[in-house]
PDB file of C-alpha atoms in Angstrom:
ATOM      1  CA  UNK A 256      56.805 131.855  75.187  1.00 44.00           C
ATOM      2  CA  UNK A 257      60.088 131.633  77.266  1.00 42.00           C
ATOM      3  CA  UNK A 258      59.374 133.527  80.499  1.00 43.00           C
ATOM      4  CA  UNK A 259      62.156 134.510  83.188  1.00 38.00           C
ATOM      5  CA  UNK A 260      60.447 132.350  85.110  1.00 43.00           C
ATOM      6  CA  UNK A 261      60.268 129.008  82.750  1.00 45.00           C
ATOM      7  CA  UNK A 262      64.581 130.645  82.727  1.00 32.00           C
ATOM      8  CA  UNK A 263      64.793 130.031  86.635  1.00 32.00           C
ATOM      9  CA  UNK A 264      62.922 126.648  86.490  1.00 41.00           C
ATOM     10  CA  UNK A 265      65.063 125.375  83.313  1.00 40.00           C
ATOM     11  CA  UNK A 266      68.366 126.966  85.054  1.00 33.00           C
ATOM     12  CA  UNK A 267      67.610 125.609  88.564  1.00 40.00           C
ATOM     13  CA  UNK A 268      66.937 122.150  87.075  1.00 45.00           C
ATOM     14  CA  UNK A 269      69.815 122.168  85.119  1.00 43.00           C
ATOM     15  CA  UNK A 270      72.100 122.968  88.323  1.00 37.00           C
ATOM     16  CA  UNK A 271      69.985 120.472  90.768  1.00 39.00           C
ATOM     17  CA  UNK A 272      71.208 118.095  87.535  1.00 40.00           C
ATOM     18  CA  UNK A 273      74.757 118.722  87.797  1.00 38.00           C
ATOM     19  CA  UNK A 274      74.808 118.775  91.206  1.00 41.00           C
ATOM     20  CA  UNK A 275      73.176 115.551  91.524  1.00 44.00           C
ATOM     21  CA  UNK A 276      76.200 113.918  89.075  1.00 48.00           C
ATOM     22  CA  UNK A 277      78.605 115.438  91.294  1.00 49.00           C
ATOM     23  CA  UNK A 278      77.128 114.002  93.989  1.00 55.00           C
ATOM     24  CA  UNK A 279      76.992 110.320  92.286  1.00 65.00           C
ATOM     25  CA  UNK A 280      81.015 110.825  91.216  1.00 61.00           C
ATOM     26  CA  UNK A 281      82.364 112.137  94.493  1.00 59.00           C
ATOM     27  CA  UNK A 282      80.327 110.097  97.014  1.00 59.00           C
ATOM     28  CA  UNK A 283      78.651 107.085  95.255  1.00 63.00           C
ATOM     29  CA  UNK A 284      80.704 105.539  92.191  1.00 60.00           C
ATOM     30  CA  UNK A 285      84.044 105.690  94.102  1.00 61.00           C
ATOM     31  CA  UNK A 286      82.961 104.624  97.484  1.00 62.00           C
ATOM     32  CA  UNK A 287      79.703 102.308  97.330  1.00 60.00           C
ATOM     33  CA  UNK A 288      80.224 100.532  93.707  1.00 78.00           C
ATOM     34  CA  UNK A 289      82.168  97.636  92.998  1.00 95.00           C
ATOM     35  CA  UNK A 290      81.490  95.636  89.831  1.00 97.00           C
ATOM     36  CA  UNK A 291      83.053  92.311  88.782  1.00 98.00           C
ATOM     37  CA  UNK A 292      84.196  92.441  85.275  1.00 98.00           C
ATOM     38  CA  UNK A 293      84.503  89.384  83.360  1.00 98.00           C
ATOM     39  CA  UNK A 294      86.407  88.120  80.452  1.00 98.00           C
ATOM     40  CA  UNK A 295      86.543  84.667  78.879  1.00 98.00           C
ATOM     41  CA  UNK A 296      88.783  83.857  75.863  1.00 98.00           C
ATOM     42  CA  UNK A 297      91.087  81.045  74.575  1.00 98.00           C
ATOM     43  CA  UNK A 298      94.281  83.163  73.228  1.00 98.00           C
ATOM     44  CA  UNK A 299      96.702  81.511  70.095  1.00 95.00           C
ATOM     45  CA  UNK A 300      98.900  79.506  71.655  1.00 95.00           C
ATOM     46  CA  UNK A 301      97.214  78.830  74.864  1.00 98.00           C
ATOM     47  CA  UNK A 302      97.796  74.879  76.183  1.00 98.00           C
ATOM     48  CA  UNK A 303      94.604  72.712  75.216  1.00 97.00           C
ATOM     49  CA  UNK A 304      93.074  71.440  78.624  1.00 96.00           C
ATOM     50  CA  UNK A 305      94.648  74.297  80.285  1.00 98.00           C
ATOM     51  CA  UNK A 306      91.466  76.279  82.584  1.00 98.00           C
ATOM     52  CA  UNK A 307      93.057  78.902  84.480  1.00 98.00           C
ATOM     53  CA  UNK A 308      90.880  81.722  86.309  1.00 98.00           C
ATOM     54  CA  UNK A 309      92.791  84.567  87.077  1.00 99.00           C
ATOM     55  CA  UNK A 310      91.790  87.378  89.440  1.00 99.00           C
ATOM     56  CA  UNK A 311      92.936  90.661  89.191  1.00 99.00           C
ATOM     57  CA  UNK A 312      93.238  94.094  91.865  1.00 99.00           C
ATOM     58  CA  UNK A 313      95.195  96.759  90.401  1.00 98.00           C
ATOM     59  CA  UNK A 314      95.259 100.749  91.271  1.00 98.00           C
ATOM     60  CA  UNK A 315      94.059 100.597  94.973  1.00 98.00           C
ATOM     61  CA  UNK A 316      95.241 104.015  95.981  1.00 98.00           C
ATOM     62  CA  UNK A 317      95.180 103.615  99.679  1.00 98.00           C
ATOM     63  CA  UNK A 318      93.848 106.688 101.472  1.00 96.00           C
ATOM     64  CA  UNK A 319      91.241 107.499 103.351  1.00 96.00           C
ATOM     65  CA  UNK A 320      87.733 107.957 103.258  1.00 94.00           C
ATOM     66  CA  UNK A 321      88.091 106.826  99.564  1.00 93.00           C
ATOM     67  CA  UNK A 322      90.231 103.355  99.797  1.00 96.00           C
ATOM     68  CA  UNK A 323      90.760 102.642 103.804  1.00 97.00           C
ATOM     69  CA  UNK A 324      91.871  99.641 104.971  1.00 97.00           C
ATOM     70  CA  UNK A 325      88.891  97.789 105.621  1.00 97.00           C
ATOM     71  CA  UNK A 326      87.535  98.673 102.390  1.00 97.00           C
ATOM     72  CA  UNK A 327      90.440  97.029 100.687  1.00 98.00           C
ATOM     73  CA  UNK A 328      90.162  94.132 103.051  1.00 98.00           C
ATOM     74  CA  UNK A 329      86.312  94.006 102.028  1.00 97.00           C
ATOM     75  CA  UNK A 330      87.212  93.923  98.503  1.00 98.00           C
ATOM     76  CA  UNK A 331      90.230  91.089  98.947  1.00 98.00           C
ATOM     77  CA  UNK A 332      86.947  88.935 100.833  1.00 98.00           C
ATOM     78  CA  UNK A 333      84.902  89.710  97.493  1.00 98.00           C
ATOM     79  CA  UNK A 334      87.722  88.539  95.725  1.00 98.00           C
ATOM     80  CA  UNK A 335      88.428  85.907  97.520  1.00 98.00           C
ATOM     81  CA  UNK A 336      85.113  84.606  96.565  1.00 98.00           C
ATOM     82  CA  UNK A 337      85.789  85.062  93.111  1.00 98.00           C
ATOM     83  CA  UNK A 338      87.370  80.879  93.145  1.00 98.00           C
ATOM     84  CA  UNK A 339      90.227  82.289  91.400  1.00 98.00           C
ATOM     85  CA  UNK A 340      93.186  79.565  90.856  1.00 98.00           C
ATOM     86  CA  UNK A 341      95.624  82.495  90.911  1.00 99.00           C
ATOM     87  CA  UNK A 342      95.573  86.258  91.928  1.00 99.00           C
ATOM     88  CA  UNK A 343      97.689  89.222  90.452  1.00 99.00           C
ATOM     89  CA  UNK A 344      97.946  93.303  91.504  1.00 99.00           C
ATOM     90  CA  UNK A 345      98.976  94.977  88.921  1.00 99.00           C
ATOM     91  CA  UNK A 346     100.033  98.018  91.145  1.00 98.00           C
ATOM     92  CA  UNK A 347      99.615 101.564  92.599  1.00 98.00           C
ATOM     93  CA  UNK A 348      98.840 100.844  96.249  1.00 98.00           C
ATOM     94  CA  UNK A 349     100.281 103.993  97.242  1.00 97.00           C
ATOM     95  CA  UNK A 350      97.725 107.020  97.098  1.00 95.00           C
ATOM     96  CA  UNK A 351      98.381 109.321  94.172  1.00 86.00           C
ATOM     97  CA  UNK A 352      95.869 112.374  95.369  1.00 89.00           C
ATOM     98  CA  UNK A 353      96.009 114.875  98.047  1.00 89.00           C
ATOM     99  CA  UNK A 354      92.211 115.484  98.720  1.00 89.00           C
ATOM    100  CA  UNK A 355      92.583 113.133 101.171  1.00 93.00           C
ATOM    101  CA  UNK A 356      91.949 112.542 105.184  1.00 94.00           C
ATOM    102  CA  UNK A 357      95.045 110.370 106.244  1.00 96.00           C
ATOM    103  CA  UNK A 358      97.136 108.486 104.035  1.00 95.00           C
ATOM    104  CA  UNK A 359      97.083 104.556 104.814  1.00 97.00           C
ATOM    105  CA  UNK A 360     100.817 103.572 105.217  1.00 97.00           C
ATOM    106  CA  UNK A 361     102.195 100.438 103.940  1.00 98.00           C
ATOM    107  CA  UNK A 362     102.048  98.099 106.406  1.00 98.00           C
ATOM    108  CA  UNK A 363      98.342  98.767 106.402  1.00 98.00           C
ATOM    109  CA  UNK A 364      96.968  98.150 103.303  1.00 98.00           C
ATOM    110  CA  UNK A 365     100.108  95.562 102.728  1.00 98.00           C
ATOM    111  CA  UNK A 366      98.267  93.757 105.670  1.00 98.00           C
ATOM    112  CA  UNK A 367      94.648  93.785 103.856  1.00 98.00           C
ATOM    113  CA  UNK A 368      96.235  92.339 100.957  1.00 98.00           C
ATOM    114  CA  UNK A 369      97.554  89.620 103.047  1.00 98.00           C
ATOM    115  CA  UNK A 370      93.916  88.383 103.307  1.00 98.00           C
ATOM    116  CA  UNK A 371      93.780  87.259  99.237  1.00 98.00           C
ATOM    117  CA  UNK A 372      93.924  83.509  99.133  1.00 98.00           C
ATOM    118  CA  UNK A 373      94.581  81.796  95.756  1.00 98.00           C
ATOM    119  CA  UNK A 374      96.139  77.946  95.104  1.00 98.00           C
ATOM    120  CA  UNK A 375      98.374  79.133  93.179  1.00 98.00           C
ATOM    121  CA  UNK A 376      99.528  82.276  95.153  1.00 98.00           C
ATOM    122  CA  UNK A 377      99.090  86.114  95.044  1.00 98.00           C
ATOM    123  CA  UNK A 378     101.672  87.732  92.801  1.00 99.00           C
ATOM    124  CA  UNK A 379     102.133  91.485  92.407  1.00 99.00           C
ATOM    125  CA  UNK A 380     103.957  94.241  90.054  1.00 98.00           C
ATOM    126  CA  UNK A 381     104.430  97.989  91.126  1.00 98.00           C
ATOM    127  CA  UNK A 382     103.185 100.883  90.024  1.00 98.00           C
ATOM    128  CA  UNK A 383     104.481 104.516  89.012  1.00 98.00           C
ATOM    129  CA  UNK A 384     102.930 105.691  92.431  1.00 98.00           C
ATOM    130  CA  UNK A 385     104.778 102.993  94.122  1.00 98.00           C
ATOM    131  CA  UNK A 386     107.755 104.855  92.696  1.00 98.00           C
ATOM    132  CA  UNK A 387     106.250 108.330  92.405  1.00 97.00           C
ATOM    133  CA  UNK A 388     105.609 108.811  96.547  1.00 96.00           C
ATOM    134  CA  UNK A 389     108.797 107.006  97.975  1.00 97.00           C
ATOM    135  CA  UNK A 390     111.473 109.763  97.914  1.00 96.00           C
ATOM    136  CA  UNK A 391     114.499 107.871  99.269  1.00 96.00           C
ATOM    137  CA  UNK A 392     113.822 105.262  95.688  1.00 97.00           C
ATOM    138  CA  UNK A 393     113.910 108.147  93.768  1.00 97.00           C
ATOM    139  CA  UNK A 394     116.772 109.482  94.935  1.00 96.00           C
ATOM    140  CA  UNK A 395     118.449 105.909  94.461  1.00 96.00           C
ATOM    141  CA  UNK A 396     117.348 105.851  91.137  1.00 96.00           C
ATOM    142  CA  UNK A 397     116.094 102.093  91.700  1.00 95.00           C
ATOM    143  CA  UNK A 398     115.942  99.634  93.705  1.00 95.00           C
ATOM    144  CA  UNK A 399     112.963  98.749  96.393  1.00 97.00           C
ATOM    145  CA  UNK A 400     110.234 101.260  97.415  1.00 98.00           C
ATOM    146  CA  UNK A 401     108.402 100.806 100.551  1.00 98.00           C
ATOM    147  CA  UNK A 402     105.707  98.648  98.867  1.00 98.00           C
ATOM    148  CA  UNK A 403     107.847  96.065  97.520  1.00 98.00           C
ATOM    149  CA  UNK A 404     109.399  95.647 101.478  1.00 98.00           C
ATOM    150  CA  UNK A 405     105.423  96.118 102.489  1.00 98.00           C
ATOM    151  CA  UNK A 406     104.587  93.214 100.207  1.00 98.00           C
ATOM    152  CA  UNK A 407     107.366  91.224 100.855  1.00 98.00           C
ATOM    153  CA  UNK A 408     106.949  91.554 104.607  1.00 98.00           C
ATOM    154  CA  UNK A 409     103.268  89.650 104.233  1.00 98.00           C
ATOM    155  CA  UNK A 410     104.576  87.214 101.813  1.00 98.00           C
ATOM    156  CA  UNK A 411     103.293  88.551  99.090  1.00 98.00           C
ATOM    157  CA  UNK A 412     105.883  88.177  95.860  1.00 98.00           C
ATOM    158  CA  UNK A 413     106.592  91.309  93.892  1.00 98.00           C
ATOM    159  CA  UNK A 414     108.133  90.162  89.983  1.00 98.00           C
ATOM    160  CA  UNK A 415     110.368  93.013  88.775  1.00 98.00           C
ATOM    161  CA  UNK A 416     111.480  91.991  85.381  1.00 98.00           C
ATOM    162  CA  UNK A 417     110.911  88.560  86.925  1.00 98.00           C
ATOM    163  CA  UNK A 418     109.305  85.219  85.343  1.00 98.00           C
ATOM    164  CA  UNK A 419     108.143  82.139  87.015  1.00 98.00           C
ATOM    165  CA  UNK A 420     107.228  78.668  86.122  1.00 98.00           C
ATOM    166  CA  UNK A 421     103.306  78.185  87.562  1.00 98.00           C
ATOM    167  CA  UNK A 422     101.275  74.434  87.044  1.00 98.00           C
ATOM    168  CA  UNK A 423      97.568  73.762  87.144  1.00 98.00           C
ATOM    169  CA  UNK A 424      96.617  70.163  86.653  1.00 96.00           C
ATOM    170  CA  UNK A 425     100.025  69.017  85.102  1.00 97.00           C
ATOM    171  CA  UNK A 426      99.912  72.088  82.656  1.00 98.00           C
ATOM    172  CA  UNK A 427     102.560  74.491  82.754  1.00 98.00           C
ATOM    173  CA  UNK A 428     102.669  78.381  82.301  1.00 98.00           C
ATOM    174  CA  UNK A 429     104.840  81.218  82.705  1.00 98.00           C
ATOM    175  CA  UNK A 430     103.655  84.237  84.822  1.00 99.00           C
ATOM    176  CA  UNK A 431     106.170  87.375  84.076  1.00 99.00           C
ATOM    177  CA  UNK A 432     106.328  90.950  85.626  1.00 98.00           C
ATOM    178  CA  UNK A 433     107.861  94.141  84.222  1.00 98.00           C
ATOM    179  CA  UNK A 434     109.046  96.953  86.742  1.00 98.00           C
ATOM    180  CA  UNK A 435     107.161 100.177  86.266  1.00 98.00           C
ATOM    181  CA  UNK A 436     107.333 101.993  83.140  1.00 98.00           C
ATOM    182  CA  UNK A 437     107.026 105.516  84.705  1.00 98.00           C
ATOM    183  CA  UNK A 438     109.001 104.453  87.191  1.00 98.00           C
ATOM    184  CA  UNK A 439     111.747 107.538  88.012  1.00 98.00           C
ATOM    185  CA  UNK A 440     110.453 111.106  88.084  1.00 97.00           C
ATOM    186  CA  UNK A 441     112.539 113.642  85.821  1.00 96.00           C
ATOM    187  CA  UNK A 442     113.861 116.877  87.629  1.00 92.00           C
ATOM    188  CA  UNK A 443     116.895 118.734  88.552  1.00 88.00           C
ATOM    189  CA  UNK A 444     116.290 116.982  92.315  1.00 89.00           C
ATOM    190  CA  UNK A 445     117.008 113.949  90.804  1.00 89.00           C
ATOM    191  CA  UNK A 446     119.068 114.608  88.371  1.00 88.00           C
ATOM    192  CA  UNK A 447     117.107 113.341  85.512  1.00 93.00           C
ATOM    193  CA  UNK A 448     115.833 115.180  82.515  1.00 92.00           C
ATOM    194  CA  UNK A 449     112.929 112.444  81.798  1.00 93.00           C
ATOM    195  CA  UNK A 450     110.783 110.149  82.596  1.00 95.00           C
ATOM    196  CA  UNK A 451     112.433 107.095  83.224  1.00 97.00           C
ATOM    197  CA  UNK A 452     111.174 103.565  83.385  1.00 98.00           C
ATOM    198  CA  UNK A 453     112.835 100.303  84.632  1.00 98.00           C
ATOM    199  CA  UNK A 454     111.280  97.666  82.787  1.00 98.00           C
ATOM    200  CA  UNK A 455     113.049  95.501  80.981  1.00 98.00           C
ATOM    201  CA  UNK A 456     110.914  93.494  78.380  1.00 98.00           C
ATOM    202  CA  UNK A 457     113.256  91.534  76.434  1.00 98.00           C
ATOM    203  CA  UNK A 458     115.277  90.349  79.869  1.00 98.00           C
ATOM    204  CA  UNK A 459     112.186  89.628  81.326  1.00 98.00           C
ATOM    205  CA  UNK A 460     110.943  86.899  78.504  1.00 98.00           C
ATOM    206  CA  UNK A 461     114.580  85.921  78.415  1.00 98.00           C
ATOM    207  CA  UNK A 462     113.748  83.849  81.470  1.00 98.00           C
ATOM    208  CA  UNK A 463     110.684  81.858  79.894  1.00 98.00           C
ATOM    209  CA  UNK A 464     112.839  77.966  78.999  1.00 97.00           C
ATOM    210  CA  UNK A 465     110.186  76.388  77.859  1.00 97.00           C
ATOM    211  CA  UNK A 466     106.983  76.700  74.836  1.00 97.00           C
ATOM    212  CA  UNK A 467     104.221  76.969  77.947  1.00 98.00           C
ATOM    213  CA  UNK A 468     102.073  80.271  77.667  1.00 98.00           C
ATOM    214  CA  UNK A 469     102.574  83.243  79.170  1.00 98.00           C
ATOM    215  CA  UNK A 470     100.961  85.666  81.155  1.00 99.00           C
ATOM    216  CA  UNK A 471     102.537  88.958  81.155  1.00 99.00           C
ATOM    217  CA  UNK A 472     101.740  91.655  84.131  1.00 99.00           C
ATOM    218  CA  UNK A 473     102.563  95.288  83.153  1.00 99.00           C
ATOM    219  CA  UNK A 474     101.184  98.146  85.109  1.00 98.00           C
ATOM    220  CA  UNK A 475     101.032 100.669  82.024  1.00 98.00           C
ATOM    221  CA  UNK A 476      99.446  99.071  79.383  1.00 98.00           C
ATOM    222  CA  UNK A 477     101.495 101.136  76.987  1.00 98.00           C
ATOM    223  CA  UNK A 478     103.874  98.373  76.256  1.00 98.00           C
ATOM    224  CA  UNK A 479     101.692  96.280  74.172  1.00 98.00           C
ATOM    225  CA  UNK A 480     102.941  97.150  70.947  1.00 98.00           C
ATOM    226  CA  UNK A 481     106.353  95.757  71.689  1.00 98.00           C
ATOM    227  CA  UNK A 482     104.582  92.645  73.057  1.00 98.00           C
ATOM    228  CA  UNK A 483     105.754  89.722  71.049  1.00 98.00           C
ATOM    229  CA  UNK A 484     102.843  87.122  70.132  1.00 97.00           C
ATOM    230  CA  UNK A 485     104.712  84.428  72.127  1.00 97.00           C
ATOM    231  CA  UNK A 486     102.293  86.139  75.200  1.00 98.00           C
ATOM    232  CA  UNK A 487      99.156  84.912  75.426  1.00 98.00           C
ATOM    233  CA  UNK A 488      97.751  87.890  77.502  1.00 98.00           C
ATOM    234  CA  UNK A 489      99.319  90.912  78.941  1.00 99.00           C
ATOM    235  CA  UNK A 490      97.227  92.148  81.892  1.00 99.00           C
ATOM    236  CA  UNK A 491      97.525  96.366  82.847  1.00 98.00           C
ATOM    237  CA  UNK A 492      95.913  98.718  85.002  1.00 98.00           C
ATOM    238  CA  UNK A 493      96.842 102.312  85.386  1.00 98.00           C
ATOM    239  CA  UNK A 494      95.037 103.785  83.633  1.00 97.00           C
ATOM    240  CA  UNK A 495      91.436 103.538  85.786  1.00 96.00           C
ATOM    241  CA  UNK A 496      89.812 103.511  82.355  1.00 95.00           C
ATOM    242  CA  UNK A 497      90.266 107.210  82.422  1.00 94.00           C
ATOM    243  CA  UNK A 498      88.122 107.266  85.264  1.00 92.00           C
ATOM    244  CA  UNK A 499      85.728 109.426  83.451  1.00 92.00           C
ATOM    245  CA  UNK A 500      83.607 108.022  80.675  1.00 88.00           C
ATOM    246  CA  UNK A 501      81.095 108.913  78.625  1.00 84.00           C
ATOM    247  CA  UNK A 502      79.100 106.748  76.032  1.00 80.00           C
ATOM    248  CA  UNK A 503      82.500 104.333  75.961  1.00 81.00           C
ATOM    249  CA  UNK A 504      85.180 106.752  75.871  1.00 84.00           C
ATOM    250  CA  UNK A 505      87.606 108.829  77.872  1.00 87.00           C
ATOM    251  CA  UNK A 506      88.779 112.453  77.482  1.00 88.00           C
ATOM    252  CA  UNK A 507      91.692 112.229  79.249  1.00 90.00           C
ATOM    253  CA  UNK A 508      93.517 108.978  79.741  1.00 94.00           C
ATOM    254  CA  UNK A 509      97.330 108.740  81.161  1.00 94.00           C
ATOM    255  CA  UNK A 510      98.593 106.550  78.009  1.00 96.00           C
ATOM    256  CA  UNK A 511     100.643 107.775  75.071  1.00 96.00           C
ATOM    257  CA  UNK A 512      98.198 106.020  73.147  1.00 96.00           C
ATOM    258  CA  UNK A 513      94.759 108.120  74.029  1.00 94.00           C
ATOM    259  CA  UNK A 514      91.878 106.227  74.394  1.00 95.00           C
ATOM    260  CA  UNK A 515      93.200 103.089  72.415  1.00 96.00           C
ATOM    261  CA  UNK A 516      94.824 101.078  75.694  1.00 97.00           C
ATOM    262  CA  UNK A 517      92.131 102.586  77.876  1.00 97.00           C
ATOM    263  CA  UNK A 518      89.716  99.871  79.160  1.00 97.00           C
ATOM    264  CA  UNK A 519      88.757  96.542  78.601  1.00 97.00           C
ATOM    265  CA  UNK A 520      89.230  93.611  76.372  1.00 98.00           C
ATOM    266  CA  UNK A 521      92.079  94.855  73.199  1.00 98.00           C
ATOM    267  CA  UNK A 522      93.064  92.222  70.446  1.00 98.00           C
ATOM    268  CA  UNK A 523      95.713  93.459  68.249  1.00 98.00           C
ATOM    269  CA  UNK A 524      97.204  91.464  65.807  1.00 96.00           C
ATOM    270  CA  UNK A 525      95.932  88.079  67.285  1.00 95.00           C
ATOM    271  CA  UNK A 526      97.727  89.725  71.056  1.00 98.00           C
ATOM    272  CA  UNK A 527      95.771  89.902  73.379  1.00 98.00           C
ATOM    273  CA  UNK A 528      95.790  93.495  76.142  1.00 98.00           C
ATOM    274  CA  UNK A 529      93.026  93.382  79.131  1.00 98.00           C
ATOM    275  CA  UNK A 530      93.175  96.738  80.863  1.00 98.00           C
ATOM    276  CA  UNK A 531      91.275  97.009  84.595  1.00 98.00           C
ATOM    277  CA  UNK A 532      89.453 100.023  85.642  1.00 97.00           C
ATOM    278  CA  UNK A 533      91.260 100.206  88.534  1.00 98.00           C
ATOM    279  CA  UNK A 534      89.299 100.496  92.097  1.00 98.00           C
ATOM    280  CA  UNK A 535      90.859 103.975  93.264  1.00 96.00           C
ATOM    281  CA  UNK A 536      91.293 107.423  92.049  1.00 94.00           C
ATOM    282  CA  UNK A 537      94.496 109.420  91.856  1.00 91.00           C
ATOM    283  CA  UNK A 538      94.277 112.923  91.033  1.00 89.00           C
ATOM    284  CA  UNK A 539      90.689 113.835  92.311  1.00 89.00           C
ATOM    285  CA  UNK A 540      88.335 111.492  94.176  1.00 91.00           C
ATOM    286  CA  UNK A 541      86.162 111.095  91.079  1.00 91.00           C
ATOM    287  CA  UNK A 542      84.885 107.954  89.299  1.00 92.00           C
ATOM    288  CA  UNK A 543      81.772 108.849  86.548  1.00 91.00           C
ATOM    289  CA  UNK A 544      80.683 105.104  83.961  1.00 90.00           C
ATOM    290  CA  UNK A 545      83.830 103.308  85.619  1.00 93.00           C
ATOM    291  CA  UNK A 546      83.343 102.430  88.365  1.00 94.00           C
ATOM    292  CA  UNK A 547      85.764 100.483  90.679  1.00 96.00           C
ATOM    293  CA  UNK A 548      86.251  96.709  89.757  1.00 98.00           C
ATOM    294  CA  UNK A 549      87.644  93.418  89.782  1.00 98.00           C
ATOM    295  CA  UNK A 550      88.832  91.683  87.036  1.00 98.00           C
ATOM    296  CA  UNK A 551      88.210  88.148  86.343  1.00 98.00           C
ATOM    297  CA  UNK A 552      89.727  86.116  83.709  1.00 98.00           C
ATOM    298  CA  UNK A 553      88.640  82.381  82.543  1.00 98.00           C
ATOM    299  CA  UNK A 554      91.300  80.917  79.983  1.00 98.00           C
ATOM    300  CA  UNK A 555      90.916  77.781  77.810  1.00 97.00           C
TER     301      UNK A 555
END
């Protein structure tokens, strides 16, 4: 028989439950989890005798408690570890939540980022936050925002619809960034009635001279199905894996596309997409079965 009190002892165990899942994605997965995930594959097209391992950072968020500046200088150590031949951030330093202490400027978390060591360089893209919290770039419609001066300022290059020739042990490859996708916020403010992006795919490629493979950085992975199969892999973030996930998928992911360009490892057509989970929140300070991450890719 169901008593009231079996009712209180079912009811107050079902509340100490959610409260202790709160607990785990407000205080634990965000801030004291970092896994390394890990992808090996040999795409069509890739050079034979070509080993490249590439490390990737992408959706930092910088704000604090969540993503402070020694945090993100503890993770670029971790990474640094890693014995990546190349590194890549794949954007979205810039916070993109309010429920926050103190924003970390630029210069701050720029500076952590100066820390990464690779031997063949750190190389970085921008992301719709990038875009989204730098009012005097939205007003110009384009442009720099303050994290392509930050980056710039500790060496770091940013590619905007840029491509560049890269060698490892006498074999060449192509490493190509697209400007944000999201880039310019619609409104009467800024005299836009949409979303706007300012990537430019085609011009971007247009640089490659040569059949080595490419590499393609794009911080929405939403522009993989107008990836042509000369790319070998096109490497995203944004998306944080929807930074909610249960039993593999995501109810609510920022991507045209649902669930499909979510997280992880995607092989379409013989292209292949690898999408990071990201290592900060925007929106709410809540990570539940994704939790923050670095991405490490072995080719050939």
């Amino acid at each position: 028989m169901f008593t009231r009190r079996g009712f209180l002892q079912t009811l107050g165990g079902g509340f100490a439950s959610f409260a202790a899942l709160g607990s785990y994605a407000f205080a634990i997965e965000p801030l004291a989890r970092l896994n390394i995930a890990r992808y090996h594959l040999t795409p069509s097209g890739w050079t034979p005798g070509l080993k490249l391992r590439v490390v990737a950072l992408a959706d930092l968020h910088a704000c604090e408690p969540w993503m402070s500046s020694r945090r993100i200088a503890s993770i670029c150590a971790q990474a640094n570890d890693l014995g990546g031949d190349i590194t890549v951030l794949l954007g979205d330093y810039a916070s993109g939540m309010n429920l926050v202490t103190r924003y970390v400027h630029s210069s701050e978390w720029s500076k952590a980022l100066a820390t990464l060591k690779a031997p063949l360089g750190v190389h970085a893209i921008m992301g719709n936050h990038d875009w989204w919290e730098d009012r005097t770039a939205q007003r110009n419609g384009g442009g720099e925002t303050f994290g392509h001066r930050a980056l710039a300022d500790v060496g770091i290059p940013v590619h905007s619809n840029r491509a560049i020739r890269l060698e490892k042990d006498g074999h060449g490859f192509w490493l190509a960034g697209l400007e944000d996708q999201l880039a310019l916020l619609p409104g009467k403010k800024w005299g836009r009635r949409s979303m706007t992006g300012l990537d430019d795919l085609d011009g971007t490629l247009a640089q490659v001279r040569d059949n080595a493979p490419v590499i393609l950085l794009a911080h929405e992975p939403d522009i993989f199905p107008e990836v042509p199969a000369r790319v070998c892999l096109t490497m995203s973030g944004h998306t944080h894996g929807g930074q909610v996930r249960f039993a593999g998928l995501a109810p609510v992911v920022p991507s045209r596309f649902g669930d499909r360009y979510a997280y992880g490892h995607i092989v379409e057509e013989d292209r292949n997409l690898i999408v990071s989970g990201g290592l900060g929140c925007s929106i709410a300070p809540i990570r539940f079965g994704v939790p923050p991450e670095i991405v490490v890719v072995d080719l050939g």
